[in-house]
Tab-separated table of C-alpha atoms in Angstrom:
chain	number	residue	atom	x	y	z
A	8	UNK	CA	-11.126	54.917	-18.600
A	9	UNK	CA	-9.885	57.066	-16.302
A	10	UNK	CA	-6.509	57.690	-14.735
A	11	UNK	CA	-7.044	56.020	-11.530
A	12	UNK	CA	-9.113	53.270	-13.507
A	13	UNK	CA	-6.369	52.276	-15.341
A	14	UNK	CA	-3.659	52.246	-12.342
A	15	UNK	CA	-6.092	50.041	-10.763
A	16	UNK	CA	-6.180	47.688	-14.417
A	17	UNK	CA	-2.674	47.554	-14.366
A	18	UNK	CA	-1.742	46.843	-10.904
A	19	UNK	CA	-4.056	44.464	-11.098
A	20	UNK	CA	-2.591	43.222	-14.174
A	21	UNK	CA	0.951	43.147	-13.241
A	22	UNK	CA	-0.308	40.848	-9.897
A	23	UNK	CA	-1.756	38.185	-12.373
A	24	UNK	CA	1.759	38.355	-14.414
A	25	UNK	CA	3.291	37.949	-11.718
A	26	UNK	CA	1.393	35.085	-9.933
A	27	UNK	CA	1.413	32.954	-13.679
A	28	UNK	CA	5.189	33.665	-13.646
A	29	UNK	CA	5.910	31.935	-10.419
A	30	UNK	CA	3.518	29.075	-11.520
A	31	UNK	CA	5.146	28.435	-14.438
A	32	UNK	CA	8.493	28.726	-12.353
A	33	UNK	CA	7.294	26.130	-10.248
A	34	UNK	CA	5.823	23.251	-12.500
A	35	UNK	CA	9.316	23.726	-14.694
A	36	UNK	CA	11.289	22.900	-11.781
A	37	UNK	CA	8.828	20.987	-9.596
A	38	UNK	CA	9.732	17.514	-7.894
A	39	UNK	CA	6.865	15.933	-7.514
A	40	UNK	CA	7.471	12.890	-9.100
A	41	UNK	CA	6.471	9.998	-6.392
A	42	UNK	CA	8.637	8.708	-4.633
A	43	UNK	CA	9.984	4.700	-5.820
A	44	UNK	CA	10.353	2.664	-2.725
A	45	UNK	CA	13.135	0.277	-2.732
A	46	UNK	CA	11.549	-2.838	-0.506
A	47	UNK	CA	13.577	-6.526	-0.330
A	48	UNK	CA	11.548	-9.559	-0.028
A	49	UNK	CA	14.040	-12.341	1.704
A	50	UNK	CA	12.567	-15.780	1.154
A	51	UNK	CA	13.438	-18.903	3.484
A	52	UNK	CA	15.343	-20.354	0.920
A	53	UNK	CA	13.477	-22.884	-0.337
A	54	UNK	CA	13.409	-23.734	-3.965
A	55	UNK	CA	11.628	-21.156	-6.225
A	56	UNK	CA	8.933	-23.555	-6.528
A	57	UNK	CA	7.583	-22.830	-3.129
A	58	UNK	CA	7.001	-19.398	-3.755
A	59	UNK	CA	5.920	-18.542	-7.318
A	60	UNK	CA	2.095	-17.858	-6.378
A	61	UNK	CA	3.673	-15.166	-3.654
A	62	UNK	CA	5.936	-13.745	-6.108
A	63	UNK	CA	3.523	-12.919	-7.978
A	64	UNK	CA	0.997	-11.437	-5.487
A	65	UNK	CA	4.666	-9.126	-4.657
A	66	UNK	CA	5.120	-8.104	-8.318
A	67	UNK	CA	1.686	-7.518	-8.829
A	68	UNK	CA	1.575	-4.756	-5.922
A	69	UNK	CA	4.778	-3.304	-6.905
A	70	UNK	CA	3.745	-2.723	-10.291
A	71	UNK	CA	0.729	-1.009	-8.750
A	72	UNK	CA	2.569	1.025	-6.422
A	73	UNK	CA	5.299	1.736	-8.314
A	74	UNK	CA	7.807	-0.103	-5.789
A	75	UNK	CA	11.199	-1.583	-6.451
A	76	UNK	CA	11.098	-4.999	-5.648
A	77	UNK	CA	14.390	-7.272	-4.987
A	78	UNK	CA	14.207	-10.767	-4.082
A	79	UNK	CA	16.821	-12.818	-2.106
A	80	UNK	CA	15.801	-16.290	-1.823
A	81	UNK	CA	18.800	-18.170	-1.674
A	82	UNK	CA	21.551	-17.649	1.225
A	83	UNK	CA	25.512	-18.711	1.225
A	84	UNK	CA	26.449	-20.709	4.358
A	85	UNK	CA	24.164	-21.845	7.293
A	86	UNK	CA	20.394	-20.702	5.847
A	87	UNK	CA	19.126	-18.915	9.324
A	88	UNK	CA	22.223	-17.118	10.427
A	89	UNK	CA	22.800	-15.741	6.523
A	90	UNK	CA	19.533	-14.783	6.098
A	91	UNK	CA	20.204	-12.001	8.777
A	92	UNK	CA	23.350	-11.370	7.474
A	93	UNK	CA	21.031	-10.598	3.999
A	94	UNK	CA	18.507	-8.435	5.771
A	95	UNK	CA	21.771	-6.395	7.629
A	96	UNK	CA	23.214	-5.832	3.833
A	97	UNK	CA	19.661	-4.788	2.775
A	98	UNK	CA	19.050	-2.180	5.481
A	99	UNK	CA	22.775	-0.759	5.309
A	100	UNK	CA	22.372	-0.713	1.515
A	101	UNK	CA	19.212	1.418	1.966
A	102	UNK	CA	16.304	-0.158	1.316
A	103	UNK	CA	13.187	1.443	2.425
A	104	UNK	CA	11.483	-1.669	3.799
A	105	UNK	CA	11.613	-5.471	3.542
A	106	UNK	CA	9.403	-8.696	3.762
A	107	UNK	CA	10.210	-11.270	5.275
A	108	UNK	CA	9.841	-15.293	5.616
A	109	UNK	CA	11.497	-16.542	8.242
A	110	UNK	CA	14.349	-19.430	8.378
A	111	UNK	CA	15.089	-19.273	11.998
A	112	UNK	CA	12.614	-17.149	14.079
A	113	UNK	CA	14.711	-16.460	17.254
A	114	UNK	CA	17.624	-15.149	14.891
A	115	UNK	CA	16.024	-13.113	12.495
A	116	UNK	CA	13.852	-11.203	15.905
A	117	UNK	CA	17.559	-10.466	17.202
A	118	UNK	CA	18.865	-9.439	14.008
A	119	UNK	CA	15.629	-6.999	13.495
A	120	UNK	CA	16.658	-5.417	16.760
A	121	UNK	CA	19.476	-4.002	15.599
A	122	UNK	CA	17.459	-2.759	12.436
A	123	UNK	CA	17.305	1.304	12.004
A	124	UNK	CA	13.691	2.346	12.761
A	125	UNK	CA	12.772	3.542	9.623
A	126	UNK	CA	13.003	-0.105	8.156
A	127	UNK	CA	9.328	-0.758	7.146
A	128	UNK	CA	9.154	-4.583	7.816
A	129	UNK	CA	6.327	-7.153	6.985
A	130	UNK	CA	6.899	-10.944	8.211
A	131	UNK	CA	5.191	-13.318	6.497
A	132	UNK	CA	4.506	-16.284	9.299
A	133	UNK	CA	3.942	-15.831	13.313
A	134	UNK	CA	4.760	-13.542	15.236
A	135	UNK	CA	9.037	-13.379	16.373
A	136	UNK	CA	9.292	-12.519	20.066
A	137	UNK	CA	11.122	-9.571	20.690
A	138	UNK	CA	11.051	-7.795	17.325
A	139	UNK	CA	9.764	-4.961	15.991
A	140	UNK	CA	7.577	-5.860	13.460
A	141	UNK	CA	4.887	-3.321	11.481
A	142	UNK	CA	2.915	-5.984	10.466
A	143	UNK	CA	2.350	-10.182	10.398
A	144	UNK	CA	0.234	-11.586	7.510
A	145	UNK	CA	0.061	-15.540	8.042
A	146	UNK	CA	-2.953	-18.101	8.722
A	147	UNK	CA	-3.572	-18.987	11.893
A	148	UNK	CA	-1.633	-21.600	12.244
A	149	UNK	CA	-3.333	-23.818	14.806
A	150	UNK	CA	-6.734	-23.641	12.784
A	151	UNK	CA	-4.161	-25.288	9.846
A	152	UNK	CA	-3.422	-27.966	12.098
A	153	UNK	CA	-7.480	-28.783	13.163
A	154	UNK	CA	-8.055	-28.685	9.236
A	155	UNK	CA	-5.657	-30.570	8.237
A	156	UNK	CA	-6.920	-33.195	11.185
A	157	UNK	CA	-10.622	-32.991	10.178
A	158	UNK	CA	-9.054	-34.462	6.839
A	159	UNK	CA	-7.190	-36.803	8.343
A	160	UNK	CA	-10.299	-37.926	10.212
A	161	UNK	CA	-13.022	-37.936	7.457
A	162	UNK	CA	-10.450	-40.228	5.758
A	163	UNK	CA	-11.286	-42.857	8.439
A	164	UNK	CA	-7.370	-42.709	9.035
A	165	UNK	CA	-6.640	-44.480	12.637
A	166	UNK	CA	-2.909	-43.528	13.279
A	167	UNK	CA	-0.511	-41.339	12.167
A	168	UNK	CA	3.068	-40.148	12.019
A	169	UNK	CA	3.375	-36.264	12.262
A	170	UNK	CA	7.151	-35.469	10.908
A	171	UNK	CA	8.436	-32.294	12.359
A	172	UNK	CA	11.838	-30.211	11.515
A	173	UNK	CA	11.025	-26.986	12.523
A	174	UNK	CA	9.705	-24.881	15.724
A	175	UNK	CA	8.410	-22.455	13.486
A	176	UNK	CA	5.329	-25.926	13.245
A	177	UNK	CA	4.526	-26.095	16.913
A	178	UNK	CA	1.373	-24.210	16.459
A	179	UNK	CA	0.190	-26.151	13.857
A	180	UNK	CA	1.017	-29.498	15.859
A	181	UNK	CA	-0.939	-28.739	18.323
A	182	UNK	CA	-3.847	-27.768	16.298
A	183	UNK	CA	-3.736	-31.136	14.779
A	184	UNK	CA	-2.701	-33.288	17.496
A	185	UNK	CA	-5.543	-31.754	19.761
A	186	UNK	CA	-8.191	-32.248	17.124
A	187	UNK	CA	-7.012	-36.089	16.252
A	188	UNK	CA	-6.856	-36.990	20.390
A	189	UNK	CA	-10.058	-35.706	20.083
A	190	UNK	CA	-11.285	-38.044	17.997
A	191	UNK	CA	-8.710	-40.801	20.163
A	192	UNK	CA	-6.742	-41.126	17.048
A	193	UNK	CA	-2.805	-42.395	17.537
A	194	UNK	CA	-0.821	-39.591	17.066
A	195	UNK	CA	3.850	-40.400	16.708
A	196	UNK	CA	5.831	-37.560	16.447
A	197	UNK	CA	8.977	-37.919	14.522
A	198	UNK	CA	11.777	-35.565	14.092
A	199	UNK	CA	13.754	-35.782	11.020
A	200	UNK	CA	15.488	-33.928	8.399
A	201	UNK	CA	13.350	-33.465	5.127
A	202	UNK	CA	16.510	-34.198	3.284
A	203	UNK	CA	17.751	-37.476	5.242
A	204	UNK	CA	16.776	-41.221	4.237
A	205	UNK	CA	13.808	-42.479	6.108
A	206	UNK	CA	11.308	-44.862	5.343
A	207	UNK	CA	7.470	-44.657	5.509
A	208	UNK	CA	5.183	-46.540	7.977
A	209	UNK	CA	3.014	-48.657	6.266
A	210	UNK	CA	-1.175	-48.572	7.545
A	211	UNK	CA	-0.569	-45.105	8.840
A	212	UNK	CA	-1.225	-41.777	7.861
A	213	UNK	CA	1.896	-39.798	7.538
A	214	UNK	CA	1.644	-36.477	7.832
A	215	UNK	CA	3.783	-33.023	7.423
A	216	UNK	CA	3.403	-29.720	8.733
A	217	UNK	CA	6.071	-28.053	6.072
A	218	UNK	CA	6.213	-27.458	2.557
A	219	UNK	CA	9.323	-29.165	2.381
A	220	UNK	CA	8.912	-32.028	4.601
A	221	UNK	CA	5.552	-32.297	3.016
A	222	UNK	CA	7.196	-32.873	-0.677
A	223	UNK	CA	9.965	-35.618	1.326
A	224	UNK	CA	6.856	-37.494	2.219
A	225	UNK	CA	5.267	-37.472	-1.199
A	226	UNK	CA	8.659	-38.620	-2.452
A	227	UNK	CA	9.137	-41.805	-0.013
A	228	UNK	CA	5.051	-42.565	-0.743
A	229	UNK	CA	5.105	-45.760	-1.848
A	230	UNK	CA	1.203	-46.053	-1.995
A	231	UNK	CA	0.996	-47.894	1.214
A	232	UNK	CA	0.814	-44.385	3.265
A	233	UNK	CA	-1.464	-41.550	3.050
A	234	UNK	CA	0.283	-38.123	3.088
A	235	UNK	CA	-1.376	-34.771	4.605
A	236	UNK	CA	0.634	-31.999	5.044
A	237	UNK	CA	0.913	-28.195	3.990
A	238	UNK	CA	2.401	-26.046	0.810
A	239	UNK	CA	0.918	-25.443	-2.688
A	240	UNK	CA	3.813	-25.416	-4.814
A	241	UNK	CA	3.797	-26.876	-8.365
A	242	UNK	CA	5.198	-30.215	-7.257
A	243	UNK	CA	3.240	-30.615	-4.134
A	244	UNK	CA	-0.394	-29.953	-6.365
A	245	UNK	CA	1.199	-32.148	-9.212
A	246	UNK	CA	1.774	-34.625	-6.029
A	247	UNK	CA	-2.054	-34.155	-4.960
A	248	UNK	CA	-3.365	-34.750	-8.524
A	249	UNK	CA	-1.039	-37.979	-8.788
A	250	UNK	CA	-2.636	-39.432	-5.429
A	251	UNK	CA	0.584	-38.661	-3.976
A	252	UNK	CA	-0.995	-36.237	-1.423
A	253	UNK	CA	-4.210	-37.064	0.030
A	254	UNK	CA	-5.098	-33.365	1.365
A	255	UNK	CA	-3.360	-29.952	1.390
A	256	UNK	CA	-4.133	-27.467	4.033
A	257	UNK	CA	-3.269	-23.938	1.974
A	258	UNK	CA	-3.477	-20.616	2.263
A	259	UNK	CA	-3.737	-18.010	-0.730
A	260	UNK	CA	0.065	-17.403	-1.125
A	261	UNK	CA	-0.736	-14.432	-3.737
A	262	UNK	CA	-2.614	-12.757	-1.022
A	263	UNK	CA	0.228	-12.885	1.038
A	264	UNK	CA	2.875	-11.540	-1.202
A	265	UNK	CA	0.338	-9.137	-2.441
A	266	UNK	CA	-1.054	-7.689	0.948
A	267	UNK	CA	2.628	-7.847	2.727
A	268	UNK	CA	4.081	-5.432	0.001
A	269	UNK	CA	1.177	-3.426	0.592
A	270	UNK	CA	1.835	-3.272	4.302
A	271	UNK	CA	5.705	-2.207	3.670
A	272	UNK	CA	3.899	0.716	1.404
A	273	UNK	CA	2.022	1.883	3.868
A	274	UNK	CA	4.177	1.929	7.022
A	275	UNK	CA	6.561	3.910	4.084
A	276	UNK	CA	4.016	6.429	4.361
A	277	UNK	CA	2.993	6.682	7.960
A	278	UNK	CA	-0.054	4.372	8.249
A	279	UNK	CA	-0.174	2.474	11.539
A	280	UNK	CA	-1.008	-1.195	10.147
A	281	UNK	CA	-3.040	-3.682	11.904
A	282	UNK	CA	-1.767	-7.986	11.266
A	283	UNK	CA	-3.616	-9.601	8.724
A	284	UNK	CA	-4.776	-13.407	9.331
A	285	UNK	CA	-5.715	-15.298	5.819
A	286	UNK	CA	-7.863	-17.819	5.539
A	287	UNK	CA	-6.520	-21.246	5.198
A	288	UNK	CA	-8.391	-23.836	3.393
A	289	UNK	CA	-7.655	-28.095	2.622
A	290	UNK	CA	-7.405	-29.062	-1.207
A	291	UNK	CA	-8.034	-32.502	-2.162
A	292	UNK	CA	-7.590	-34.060	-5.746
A	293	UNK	CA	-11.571	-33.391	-5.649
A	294	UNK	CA	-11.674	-29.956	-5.185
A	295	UNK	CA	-8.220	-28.355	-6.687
A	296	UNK	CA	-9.778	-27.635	-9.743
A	297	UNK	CA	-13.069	-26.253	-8.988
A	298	UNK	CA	-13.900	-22.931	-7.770
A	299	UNK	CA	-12.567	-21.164	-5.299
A	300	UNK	CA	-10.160	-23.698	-4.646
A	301	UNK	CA	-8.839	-23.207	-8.215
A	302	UNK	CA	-7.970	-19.269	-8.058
A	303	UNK	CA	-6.561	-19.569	-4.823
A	304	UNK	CA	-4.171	-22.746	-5.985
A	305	UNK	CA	-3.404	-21.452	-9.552
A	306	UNK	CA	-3.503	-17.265	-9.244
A	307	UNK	CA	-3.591	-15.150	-12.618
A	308	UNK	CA	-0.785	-12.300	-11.819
């Protein structure tokens, strides 16, 4: 090998050194571990019960993702007004993103105003005028309400008393109540407190629109009324096995804990997101444990 030949070997030699030096550099002090998002689900503060199946959907995702899930799902004081105080102490403690279930609509859209706008935020029900919100994952709520009638209906049920306590049902009311004048069913609406003393109609349908008022009515049944309403926790489906419940319109609540924490994760990382509308379905002491009815009621996850 000549002189020049072996200028050239070594130059190019020393370039090679050089480039696996500043490789090796880089991988020992590299930072490319991925990033752990910090997201807080805040639930409506109803009992754990009502929200097991969409806990898991949540954890299930985050173990995916590698997310850092907290859940807040009871509030101190008056429920709506604390659960914005909640989301304010998530945002200034932080967090990346949040999901959330509403208590009161019209308070948590003025309290998400005032949210920084690189909160990542999912809502889990309809849409809250006003706020800026990356993505809604709920039913449609007035196709709830026509299922829930059609039920009602091929019962050969010929009146009923639809107990309300919340706006956030209005959608759903008139679903149903459309469908049943339809059909020129009697239709009484009756606005009470889930948690107050009332009695039970007898010869008429009585029917919910809430997960909690929906459990209230199983719990005043006295066998002489009918009960439709919404909500698959463990006591309402122990409710509809027991004849408590005649039908439960439902929705897959592990879908929507699973595809709302996947929403959060992808606003996170600069994906425009488009609202997601589940499919709702009606379960009947027929049908709860037969497939599909029985994945979407009892989840593994």
């Amino acid at each position: 090998m000549g002189r020049i030949e072996k200028r050239i070997f070594f130059g190019v030699l020393l370039v090679l050194l050089s480039a696996l030096g500043a490789m090796l550099f880089q991988n020992a002090f590299a930072t490319d571990a991925p990033r752990i998002y910090r997201v807080s689900v805040l639930l409506d503060g109803a009992g754990e019960d009502y929200w097991q199946s969409f806990r898991r959907g949540v954890n299930q995702a985050a173990q995916e993702h590698n997310v850092d899930v907290r859940f807040l799902s009871r509030y101190e004081g008056e429920p709506g007004p604390a659960q914005v105080d909640a989301l304010r102490g998530e945002w200034e403690a932080e967090a990346d993103g949040v999901v959330l279930i509403p208590v009161d609509g019209t308070l948590l859209a003025a309290g998400l105003r005032e949210a920084p706008s690189t909160l990542a935020v999912a809502v889990v029900g309809p849409e809250l005028k006003g706020a800026d919100v990356g993505c809604y994952i709920s039913s449609d709520p007035a196709e709830m309400g026509r299922q829930l009638a059609d039920a009602i209906i091929a019962d050969g049920q010929s009146a009923c008393t639809v107990y309300l306590s919340r706006e956030a049902a209005s959608q759903r009311y008139q679903g149903l109540v459309t469908r049943l004048l339809e059909r020129r069913i009697a239709c009484e609406q009756v606005t009470v407190d889930p948690e107050e003393d009332f009695a039970l109609p007898d010869g008429r349908a009585a029917v919910a629109l809430e997960p909690e008022m929906t459990q209230a009515l199983c719990q005043r049944s006295g066998g002489t009324s009918q009960v439709y309403g919404v909500g698959a926790s463990n006591q309402l489906l122990h409710d509809l096995e027991e004849g408590k419940a005649a039908a439960l319109a439902v929705q897959s609540d592990y879908d929507a804990g699973y595809l709302s924490l996947l929403s959060v994760i992808a606003q996170l990382e600069g994906e425009r997101q488009e609202n997601r509308v589940l499919e709702s379905y009606v379960a009947t002491a027929e049908n709860m444990f037969t497939d599909p009815m029985d994945q979407i009621l009892f989840p593994i996850g």
